Structure formats: C-alpha cells, structure tokens
Coordinates of C-alpha atoms in Angstrom, one line a residue:
X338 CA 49.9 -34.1 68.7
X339 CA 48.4 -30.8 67.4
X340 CA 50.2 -29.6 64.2
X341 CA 49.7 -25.5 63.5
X342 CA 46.5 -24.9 61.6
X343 CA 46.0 -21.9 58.3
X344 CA 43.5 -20.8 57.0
X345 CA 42.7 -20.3 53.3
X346 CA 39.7 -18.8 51.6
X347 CA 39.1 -17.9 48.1
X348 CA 36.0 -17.1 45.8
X349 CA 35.0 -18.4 42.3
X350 CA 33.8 -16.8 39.6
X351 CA 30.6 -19.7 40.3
X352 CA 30.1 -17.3 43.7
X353 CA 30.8 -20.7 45.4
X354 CA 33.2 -19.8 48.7
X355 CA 35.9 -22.2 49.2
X356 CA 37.2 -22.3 52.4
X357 CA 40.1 -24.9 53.8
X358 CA 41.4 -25.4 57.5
X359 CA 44.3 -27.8 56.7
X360 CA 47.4 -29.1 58.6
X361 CA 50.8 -27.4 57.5
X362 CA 52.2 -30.9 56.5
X363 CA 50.8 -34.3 55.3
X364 CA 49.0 -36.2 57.5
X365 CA 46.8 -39.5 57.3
X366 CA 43.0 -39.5 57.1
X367 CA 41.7 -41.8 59.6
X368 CA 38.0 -40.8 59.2
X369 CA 35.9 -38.6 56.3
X370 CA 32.4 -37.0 56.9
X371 CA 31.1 -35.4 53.9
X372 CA 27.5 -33.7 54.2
X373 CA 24.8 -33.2 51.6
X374 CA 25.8 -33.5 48.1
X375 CA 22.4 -33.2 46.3
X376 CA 22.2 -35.8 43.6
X377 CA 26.0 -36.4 44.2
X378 CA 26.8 -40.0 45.9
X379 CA 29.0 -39.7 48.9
X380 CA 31.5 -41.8 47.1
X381 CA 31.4 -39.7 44.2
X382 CA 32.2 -36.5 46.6
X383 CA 34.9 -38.4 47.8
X384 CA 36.4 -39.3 44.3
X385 CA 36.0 -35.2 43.6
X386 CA 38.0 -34.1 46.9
X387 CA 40.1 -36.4 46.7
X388 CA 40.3 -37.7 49.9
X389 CA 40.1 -41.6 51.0
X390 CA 40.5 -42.9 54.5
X391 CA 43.9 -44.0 55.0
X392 CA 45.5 -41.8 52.3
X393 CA 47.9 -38.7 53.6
X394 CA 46.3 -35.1 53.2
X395 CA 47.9 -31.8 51.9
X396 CA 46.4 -28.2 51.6
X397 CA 47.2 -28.3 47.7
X398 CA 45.3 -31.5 47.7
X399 CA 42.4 -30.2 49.2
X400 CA 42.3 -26.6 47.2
X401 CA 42.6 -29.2 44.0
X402 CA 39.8 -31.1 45.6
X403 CA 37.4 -28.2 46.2
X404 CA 37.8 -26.9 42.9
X405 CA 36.6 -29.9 41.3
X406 CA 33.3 -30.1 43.3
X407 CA 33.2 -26.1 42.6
X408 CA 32.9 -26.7 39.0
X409 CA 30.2 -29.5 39.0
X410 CA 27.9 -26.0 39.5
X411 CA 26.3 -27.7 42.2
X412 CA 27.0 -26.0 45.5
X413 CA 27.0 -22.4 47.1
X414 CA 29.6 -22.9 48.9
X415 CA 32.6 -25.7 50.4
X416 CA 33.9 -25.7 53.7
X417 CA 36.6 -28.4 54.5
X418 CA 38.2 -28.8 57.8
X419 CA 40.9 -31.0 59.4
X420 CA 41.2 -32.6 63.1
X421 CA 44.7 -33.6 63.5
X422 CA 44.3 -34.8 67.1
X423 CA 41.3 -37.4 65.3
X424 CA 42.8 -37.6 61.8
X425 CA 39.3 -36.5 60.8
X426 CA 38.4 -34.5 57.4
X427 CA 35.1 -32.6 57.2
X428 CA 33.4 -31.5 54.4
X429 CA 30.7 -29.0 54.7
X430 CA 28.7 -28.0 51.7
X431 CA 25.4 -25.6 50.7
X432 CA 23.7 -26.7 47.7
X433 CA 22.2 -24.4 45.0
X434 CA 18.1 -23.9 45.6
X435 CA 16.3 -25.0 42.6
X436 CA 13.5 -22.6 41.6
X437 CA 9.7 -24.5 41.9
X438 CA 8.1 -21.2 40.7
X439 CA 7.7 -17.3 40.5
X440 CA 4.4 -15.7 41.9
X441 CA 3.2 -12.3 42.3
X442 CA 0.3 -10.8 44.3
X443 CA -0.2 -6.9 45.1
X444 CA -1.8 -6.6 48.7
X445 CA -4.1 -3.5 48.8
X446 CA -4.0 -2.6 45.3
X447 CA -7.1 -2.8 43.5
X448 CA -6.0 -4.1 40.3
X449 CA -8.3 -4.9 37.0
X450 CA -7.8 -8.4 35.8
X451 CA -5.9 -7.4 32.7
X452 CA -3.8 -5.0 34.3
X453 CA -3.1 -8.0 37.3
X454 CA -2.5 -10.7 34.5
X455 CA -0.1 -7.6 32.4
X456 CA 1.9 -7.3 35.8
X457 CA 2.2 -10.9 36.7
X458 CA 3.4 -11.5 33.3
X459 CA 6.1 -8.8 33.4
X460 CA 7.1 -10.1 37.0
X461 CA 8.0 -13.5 35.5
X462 CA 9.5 -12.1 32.0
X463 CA 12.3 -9.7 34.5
X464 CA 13.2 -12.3 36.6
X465 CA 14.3 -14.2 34.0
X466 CA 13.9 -17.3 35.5
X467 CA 12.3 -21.0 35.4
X468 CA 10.9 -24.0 37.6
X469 CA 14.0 -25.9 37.7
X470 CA 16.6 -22.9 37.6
X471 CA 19.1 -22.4 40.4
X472 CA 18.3 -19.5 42.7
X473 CA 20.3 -17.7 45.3
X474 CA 20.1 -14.6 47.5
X475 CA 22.7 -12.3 45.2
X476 CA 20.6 -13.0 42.5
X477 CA 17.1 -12.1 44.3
X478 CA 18.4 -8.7 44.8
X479 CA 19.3 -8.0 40.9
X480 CA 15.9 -9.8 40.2
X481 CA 14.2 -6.9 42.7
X482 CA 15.8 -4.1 40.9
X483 CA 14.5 -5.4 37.5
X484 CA 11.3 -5.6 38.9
X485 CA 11.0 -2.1 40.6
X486 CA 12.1 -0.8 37.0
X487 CA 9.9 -2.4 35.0
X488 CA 6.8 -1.4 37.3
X489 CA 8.0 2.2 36.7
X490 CA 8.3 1.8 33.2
X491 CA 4.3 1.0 33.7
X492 CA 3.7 4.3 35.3
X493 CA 3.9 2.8 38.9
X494 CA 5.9 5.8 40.4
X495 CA 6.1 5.0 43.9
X496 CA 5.7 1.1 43.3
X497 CA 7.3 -1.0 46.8
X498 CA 8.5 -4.2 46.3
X499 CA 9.7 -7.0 49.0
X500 CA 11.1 -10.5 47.3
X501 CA 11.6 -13.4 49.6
X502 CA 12.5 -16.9 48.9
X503 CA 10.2 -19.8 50.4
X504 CA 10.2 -23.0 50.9
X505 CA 8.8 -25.3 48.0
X506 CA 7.4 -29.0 48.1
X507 CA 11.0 -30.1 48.4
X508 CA 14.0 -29.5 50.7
X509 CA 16.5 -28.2 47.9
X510 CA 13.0 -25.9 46.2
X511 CA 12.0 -22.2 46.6
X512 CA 9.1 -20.7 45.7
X513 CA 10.0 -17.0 44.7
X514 CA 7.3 -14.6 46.2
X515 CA 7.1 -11.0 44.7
X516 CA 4.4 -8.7 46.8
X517 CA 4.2 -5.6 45.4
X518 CA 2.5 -2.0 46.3
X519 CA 1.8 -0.5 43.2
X520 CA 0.2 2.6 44.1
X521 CA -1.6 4.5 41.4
X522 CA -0.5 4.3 37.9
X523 CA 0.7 7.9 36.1
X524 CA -1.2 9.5 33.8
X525 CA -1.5 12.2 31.4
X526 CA -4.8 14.7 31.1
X527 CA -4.7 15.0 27.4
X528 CA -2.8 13.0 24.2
X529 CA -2.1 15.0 21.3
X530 CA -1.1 13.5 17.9
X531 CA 1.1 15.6 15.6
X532 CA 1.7 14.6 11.9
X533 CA -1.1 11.7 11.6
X534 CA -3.6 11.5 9.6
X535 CA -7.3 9.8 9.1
X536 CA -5.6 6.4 8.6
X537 CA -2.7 6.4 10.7
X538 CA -5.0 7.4 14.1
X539 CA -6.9 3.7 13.4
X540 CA -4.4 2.0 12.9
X541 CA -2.6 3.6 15.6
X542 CA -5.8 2.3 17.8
X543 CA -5.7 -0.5 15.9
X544 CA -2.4 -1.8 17.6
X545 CA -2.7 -0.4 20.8
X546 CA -6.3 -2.6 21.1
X547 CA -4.3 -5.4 21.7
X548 CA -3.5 -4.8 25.0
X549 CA -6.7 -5.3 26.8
X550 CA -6.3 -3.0 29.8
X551 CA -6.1 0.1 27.8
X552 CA -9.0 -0.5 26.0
X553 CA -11.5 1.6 27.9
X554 CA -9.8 4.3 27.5
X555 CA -9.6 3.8 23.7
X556 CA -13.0 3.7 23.4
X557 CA -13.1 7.4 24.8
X558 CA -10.6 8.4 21.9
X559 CA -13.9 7.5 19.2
X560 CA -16.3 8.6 21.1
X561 CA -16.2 11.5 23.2
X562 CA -18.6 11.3 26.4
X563 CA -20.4 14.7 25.9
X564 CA -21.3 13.4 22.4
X565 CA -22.4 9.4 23.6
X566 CA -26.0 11.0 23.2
X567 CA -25.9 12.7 20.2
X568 CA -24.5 10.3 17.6
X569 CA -25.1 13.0 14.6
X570 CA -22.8 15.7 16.0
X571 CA -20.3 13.1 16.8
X572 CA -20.0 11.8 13.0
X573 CA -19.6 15.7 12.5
X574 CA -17.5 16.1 15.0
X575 CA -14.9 13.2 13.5
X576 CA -15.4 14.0 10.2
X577 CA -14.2 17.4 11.2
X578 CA -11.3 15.6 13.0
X579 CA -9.9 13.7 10.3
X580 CA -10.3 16.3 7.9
X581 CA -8.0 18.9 10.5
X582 CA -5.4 15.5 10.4
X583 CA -5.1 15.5 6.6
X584 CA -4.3 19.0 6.9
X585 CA -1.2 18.3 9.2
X586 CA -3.4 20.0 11.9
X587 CA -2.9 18.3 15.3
X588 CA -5.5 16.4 17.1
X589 CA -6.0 17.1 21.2
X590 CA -8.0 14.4 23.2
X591 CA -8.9 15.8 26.3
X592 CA -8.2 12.2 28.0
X593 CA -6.3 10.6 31.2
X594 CA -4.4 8.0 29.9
X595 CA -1.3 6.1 31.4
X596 CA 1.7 6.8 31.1
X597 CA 3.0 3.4 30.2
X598 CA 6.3 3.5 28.6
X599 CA 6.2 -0.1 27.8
X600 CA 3.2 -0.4 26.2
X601 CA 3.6 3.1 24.1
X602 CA 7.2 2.0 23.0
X603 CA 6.1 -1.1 21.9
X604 CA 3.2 0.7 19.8
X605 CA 5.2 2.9 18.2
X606 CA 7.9 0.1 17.1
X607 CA 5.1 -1.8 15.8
X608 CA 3.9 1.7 14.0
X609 CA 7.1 1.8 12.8
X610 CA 7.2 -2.2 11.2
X611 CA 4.1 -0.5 9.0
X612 CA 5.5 2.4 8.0
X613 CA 8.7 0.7 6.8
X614 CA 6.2 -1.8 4.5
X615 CA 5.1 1.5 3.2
X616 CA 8.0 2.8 2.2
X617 CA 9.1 5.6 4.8
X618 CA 11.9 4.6 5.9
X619 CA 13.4 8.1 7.3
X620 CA 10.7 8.4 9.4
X621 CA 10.3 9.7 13.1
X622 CA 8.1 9.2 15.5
X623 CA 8.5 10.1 18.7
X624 CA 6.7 10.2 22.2
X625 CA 7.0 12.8 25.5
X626 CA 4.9 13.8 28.5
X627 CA 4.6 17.8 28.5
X628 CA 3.1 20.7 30.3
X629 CA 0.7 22.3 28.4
X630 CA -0.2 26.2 28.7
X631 CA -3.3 25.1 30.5
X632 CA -1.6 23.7 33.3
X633 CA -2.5 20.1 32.1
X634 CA 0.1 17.4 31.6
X635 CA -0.2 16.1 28.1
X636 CA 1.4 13.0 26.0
X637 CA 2.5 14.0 23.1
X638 CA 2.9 11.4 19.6
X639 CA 5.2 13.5 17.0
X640 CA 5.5 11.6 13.5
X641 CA 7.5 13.0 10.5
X642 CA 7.0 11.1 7.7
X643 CA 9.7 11.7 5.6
X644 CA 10.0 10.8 2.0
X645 CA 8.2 7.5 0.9
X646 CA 10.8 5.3 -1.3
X647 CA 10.0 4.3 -4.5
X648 CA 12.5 1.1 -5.1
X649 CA 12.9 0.1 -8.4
X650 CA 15.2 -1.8 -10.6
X651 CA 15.8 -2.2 -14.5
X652 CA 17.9 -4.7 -16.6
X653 CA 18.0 -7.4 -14.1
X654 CA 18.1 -10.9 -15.6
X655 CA 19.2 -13.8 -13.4
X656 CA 17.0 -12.3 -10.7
X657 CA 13.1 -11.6 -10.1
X658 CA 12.5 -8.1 -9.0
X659 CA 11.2 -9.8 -6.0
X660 CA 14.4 -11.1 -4.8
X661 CA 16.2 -8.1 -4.9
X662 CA 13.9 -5.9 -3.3
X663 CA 13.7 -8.6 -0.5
X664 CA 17.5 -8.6 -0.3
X665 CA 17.6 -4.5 -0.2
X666 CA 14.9 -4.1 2.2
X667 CA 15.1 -7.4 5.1
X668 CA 17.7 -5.3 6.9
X669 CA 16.1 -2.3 7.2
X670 CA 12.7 -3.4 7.8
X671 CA 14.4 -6.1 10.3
X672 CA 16.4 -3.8 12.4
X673 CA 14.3 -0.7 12.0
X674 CA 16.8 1.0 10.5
X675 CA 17.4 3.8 7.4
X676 CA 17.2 2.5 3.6
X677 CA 21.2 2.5 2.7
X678 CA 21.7 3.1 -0.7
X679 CA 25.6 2.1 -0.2
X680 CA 24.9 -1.1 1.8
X681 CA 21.4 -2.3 -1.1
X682 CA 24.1 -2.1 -4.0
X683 CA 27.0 -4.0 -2.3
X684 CA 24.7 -6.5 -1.2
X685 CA 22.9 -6.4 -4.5
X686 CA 26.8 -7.2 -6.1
X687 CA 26.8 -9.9 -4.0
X688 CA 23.9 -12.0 -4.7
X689 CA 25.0 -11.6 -8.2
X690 CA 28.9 -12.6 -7.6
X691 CA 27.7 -15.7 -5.6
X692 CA 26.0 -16.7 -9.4
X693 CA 28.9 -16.6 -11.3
X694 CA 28.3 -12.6 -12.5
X695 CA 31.7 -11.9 -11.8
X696 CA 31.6 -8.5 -14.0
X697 CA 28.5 -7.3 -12.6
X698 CA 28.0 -3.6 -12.5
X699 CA 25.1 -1.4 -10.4
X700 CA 24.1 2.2 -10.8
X701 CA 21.6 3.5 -8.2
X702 CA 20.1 6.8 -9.2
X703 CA 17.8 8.7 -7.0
X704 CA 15.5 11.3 -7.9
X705 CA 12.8 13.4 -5.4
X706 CA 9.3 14.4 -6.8
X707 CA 7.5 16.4 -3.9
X708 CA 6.8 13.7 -0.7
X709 CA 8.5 10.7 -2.8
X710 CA 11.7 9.6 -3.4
X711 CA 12.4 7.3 -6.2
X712 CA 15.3 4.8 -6.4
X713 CA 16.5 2.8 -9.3
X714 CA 19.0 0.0 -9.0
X715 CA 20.0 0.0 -12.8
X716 CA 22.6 -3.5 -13.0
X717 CA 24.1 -4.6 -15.4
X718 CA 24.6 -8.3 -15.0
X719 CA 27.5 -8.6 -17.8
X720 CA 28.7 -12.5 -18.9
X721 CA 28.0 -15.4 -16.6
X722 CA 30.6 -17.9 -15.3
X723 CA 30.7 -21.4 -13.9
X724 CA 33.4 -22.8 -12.0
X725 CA 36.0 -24.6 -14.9
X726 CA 39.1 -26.8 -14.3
X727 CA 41.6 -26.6 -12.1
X728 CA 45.1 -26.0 -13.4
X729 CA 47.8 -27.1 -11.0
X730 CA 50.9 -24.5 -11.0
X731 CA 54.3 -26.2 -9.6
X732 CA 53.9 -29.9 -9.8
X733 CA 54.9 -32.6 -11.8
X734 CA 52.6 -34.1 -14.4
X735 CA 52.4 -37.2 -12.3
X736 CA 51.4 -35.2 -9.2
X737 CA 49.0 -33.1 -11.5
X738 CA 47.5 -36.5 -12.6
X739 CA 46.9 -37.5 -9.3
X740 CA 45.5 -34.1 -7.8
X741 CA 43.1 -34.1 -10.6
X742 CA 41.0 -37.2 -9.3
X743 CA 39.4 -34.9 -5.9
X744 CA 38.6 -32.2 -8.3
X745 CA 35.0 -33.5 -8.7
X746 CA 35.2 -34.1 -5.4
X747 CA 36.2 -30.9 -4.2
X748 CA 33.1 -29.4 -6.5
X749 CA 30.7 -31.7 -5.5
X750 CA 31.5 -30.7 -1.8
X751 CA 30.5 -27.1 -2.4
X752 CA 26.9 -27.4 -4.8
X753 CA 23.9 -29.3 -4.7
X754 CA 23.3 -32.9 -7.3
X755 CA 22.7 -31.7 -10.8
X756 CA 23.8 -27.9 -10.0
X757 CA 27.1 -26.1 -11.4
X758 CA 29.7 -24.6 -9.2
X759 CA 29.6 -20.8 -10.0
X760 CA 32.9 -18.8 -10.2
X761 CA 32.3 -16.7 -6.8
X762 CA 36.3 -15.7 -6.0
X763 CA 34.9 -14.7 -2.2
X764 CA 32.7 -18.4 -2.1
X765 CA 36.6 -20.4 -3.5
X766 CA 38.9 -18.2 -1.2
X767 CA 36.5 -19.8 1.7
X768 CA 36.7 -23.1 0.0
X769 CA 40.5 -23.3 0.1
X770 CA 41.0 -25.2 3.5
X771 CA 38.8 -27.9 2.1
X772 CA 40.8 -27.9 -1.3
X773 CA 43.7 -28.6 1.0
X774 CA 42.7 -31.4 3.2
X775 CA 41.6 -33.1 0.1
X776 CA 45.2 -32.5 -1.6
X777 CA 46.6 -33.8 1.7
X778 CA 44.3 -37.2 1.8
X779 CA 46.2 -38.1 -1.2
X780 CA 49.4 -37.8 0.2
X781 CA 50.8 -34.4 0.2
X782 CA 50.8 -33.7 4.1
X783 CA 53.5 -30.7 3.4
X784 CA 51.7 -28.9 0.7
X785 CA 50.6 -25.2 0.8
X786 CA 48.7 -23.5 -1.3
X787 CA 49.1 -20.0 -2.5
X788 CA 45.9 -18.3 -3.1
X789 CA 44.5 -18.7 -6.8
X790 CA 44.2 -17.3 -9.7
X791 CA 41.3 -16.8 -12.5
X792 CA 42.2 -17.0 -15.6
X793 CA 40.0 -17.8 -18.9
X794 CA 38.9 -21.3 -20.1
X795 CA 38.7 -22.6 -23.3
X796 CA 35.1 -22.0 -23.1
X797 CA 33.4 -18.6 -22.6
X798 CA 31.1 -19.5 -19.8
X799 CA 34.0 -21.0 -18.1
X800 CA 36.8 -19.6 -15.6
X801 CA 39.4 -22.2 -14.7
X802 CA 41.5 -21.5 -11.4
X803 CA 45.0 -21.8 -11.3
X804 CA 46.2 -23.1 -8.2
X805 CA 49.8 -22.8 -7.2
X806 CA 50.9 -25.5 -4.4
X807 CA 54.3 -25.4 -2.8

C-alpha cells in the first residue's frame, strides 16, 4: 500500500537543515537506519528522534524528533525519510567538521620573516578560530572577508586570497588553508610629525620598535643615509632637529614607509596611554596619508596637546590622595577618554557615601595658567556614620522581639569579621531583598517591606533605619 507522501523543510537558527518525507497518517516502523552520529551512540540517536522499531510514526513526531538532535549542536544538517511500502525510516545526517588547525603560506611573495610571522599571526587572530572548533563552509567565507580586510589594513592593496578546507588526520577534521598573494605593501615617500617635540619623537620610536619588521626603516629616521659618513654633521644635523620640534616647527623625513594602519593605530593608542599618565587628557593625535606640493605622498602624525591637568585635592580625611586620584583618573586613562569633571565628583561622593559620609560635600574649582590646567577637588567629608539599630514600624512587640534576632545576621551578611556596617542608603536599598528573606525564614512568608527610613540614633555616629513591614 503506498500512502501520499509531503514534504517539509525548515532551517534553524544552528544553520542545521531539517528536512522530513513522512507519511500523511501513522504508520508502524518495521526497520530504522540511522547514519553517522559522531560521538552519538545509535541508540542514543534513536532515543533523540524518537523512533523505535515497532512503534507508529507521525510527521509531528519526527519534526519533534529532529529538533532534539538539532540542538545537541552536533550536525549540519538532518534528513529523515519514510518507505511506507517497507515500513522503513531513514535518518541521514552531516556532522559539523572540527577544526585541526589554521595555516597560512603566500606563494610568490617574497616576504621578510617578521613581516611572514606578523601576517601568519593576523591570519589566525581574524579567523577567530581554534584546533577543536567547529567549522563549516558559510563560515569560511566570513572568515575570507576578515582576512582580505585585515591584509589591507597592512597596506596590501591588491592582496588575493583563496580559503579551502582540507582534510585533517581524522575523518570529522579540516585543516583550514589560507594562501595569499600579497603583492607589494603601500607606502608613503616622506612622514612628517606636527606638534612633537625632542622627547615625544623617541618615544614615539620607542614604541613603534617593538614591532620588528619596521625597524629598518626606523633606523633611517636617526640616521639619515647621506649623513652615515659624517657622524659630526649628523649630531648637528639632529641637534638642529630637535631644537626646530621644541619650537612647534614640524619635522619632514624624506622616507618610504608603510602604510600600515594596524600597526600606526596601535602606536598612536599606545602614545596616547602615555600622554594620559602625563596629564593631557584633551589631547589629539591624529594620522593621514597626503599629497604633498612636491608630488610626493606623505604620512602625516598631527598631535595637539592640549592643556596638562593638574589634579589636586584639599581637606580629604578618610581617604589618601592616592585613592582618589586613582578613582578620578582609571576611567579615563582606561577607556581613553576626556577627564570629566562631572563624572570625578559623583564618583568621588560615592566612595565617600559607601563609608558612612552620608553629608559629604565636593567643590571642584578649575583654574588655567598658560599650557596647564589645574583642578582642585575641595571635599568636605562632614560627620561619619555606621549602620545603628533597626527599628521595626507596624508590628507587635512580640513580632519586633522576634525580627530583632537576624538583625546581626542581616549585618554580618553585608561586612567583613571585625568591620562596622556603614550607613550607605544606595548599599541598604540593595540589601533589602536579603533583609526580606531573612524576615521571611522566621515565619512571615506574607510580609512586605516598604522602603526605609534614616532617622537619628541615640548616638552621634549612629543612624538607625526604620523599617516599615506590612
């Protein structure tokens, strides 16, 4: 008997196709073949589909089926069919590849070994991937396009790329093979620094040292080649130099260098880490490729200093001068952004309401004298206060007696052995949902509690918090 067959297919968001050919009505499974299922048993597949020999088969039992071996991550894709003539069920599945390795090689390209070693390593930081990952085609094509990008980035205009997956030491491995023509690298004929001075051009050389391909042409920077044999006009010659840089004078040196994005953006954020621990903190330092009037394409390195802040801070107490100025400058020094004045003293307030300052007040002045700005975080920390007792508002005094026994609880919960509890209102509103639970361990499973109130102890380094509990 031959029973009309449909045909459903559907696709996950795991990419894995799910396709069914399944009778119209139930039938009985007379015989099951299931292919590969990796580290999968076959009777495991079978508990996952759903499907034993002798049972009665559905299409909803089937989709059901293939969605749980879906969402075991394991396969590509799921084909199931259905003979009705031979009661048979099929299951057909492709498991996932499992990445053995990345490797990169540039036929006809006469690379250095740095620059070889500096490509191979951007090939495998792109790709994004590990031995042991799961790889597939769709993802080989995004992994080309980061690639491609990257090598740009480099200064490899015209790069070519091909990717191909091959076959590793096992079945279920691929070795991922990236050949690349690189052509030659961009470059500019001269690099002029704007703004820098003496100082700032070593340690400007300083940090781009580090990357060992570019060194050659670092050494041309110092010493320029018509002067290799005449080491007393050279000192002149940079003495000159640095002098022309103090001035604010730009300095031209009339050298090809390449036009490596990555490595030049990743010098000037590093630049910019030092001039933050210096204090400039409105700085900008930029980088371009231009034409220059001589017809010569030139990189240009633009820095504007800025003011230099001068943070400072008076009638502070409770905390070293060292902590604060930590707490106002990690952001910005972190993130490489602008000093804000607004964001220092609200974080400032709060160091100081999280130790019990709870009247703490902070004047920041600021005041410009020629190329330096000076700030002054002027706090006054006002009276201290610990965390006092708890006053219960709306229960009985039996209900008060027993409420009073997790209070010590409730306190030792929130500070360390031998440390008071501080009266932070933002650190006890965060506290209430444990406060709660605790009232509710002793029985109350109805209660609410209805925010809290401050109000003043019995002793002046105290603020007891009064509790209202429906």
């Amino acid at each position: 008997m031959i029973f009309e067959l449909r045909h459903l297919r559907m696709r996950l968001s795991v990419l894995a196709a799910l396709t069914l050919v399944v009778p119209a009505r139930a039938e009985i499974v007379r015989e099951l073949v299931l292919s590969d299922g990796g580290e999968l048993s076959e009777e495991r597949v079978s508990d996952l589909l759903g499907v034993k020999v002798g049972q009665e088969i559905s299409e909803s039992k089937l989709e059901e089926g293939l969605k749980r071996l879906s969402n075991t991550g394991r396969f590509q894709s799921l084909e199931v069919r259905f003979d009705s003539e031979k009661g048979r069920v099929v299951l057909e599945t492709r498991l996932y590849d499992v990445l053995e390795g990345v490797s990169f090689k540039a036929p006809g390209d006469t690379l250095s070994y740095a620059m070889e070693s500096l490509v191979t390593r951007d090939v495998s930081e792109v790709t994004a991937l590990s031995p042991g990952d799961r790889i597939s085609l769709d993802q080989v094509a995004e992994v080309r396009e980061r690639v491609i990008q990257r090598l740009r980035d480099r200064g490899f205009k015209d790069v070519q790329i091909v990717i191909a997956l091959e076959a590793g030491e096992m079945d279920s491995q691929k070795k991922l093979l990236v050949s690349a023509r690189l052509g030659k690298q961009d470059t500019v004929d001269e690099v002029e620094f704007q703004g820098f001075r003496g100082a700032d051009l070593t340690k400007m050389r300083d940090i781009m040292e580090q990357t060992e391909y570019v060194a050659p042409y670092l050494k041309k920077l110092d010493v320029p080649a018509d002067l290799l044999d005449r080491p007393e006009d050279y000192l002149i010659t940079q003495f000159k130099r640095l002098r022309s840089a103090d001035a604010g004078q730009p300095i031209v040196y009339g050298i090809a260098f390449p036009t490596d994005w990555v490595l030049i953006n990743a010098t000037l954020s590093e630049w910019g880490q030092l001039m933050r621990g210096e204090g400039f903190f409105d700085f900008r330092l930029q980088a371009s490729v231009v034409d220059g009037p001589n017809g010569k394409r030139k990189l240009l390195i633009h820095l504007d200093r800025g003011p230099r802040y001068l943070v400072q801070f008076s009638g502070n107490v409770a905390f070293w001068e060292r902590a604060l100025r930590a707490k106002v400058l990690d952001r910005p020094m972190r993130l490489g952004l602008p000093l804000n004045l607004s964001e220092a003293q609200a974080q400032i307030r709060a160091m100081y309401l999280a130790e019990g300052f709870k009247d703490i007040k902070i004047e920041v002045r600021s005041e410009d004298k020629g190329s330096e700005r000076r700030i002054v975080f002027a706090v006054n920390e006002g009276r201290r206060s610990f965390l006092g007792k708890i006053l219960w508002d709306g229960l009985s005094p039996r209900e008060v007696e027993i409420l009073t026994e997790i209070e010590s609880d409730w306190k030792a919960r929130m500070s360390t052995p031998f440390h008071h509890v501080y009266f932070d209102e933002r650190a006890l509103r965060g506290q209430m949902p444990l406060l709660l639970s605790l009232i509710q361990s002793q029985g109350f499973l109805q209660a609410r509690l209805l925010g809290f109130k401050a109000v003043p102890s019995s002793r002046s380094d105290r603020m007891d918090l009064e509790v209202p509990i429906q």
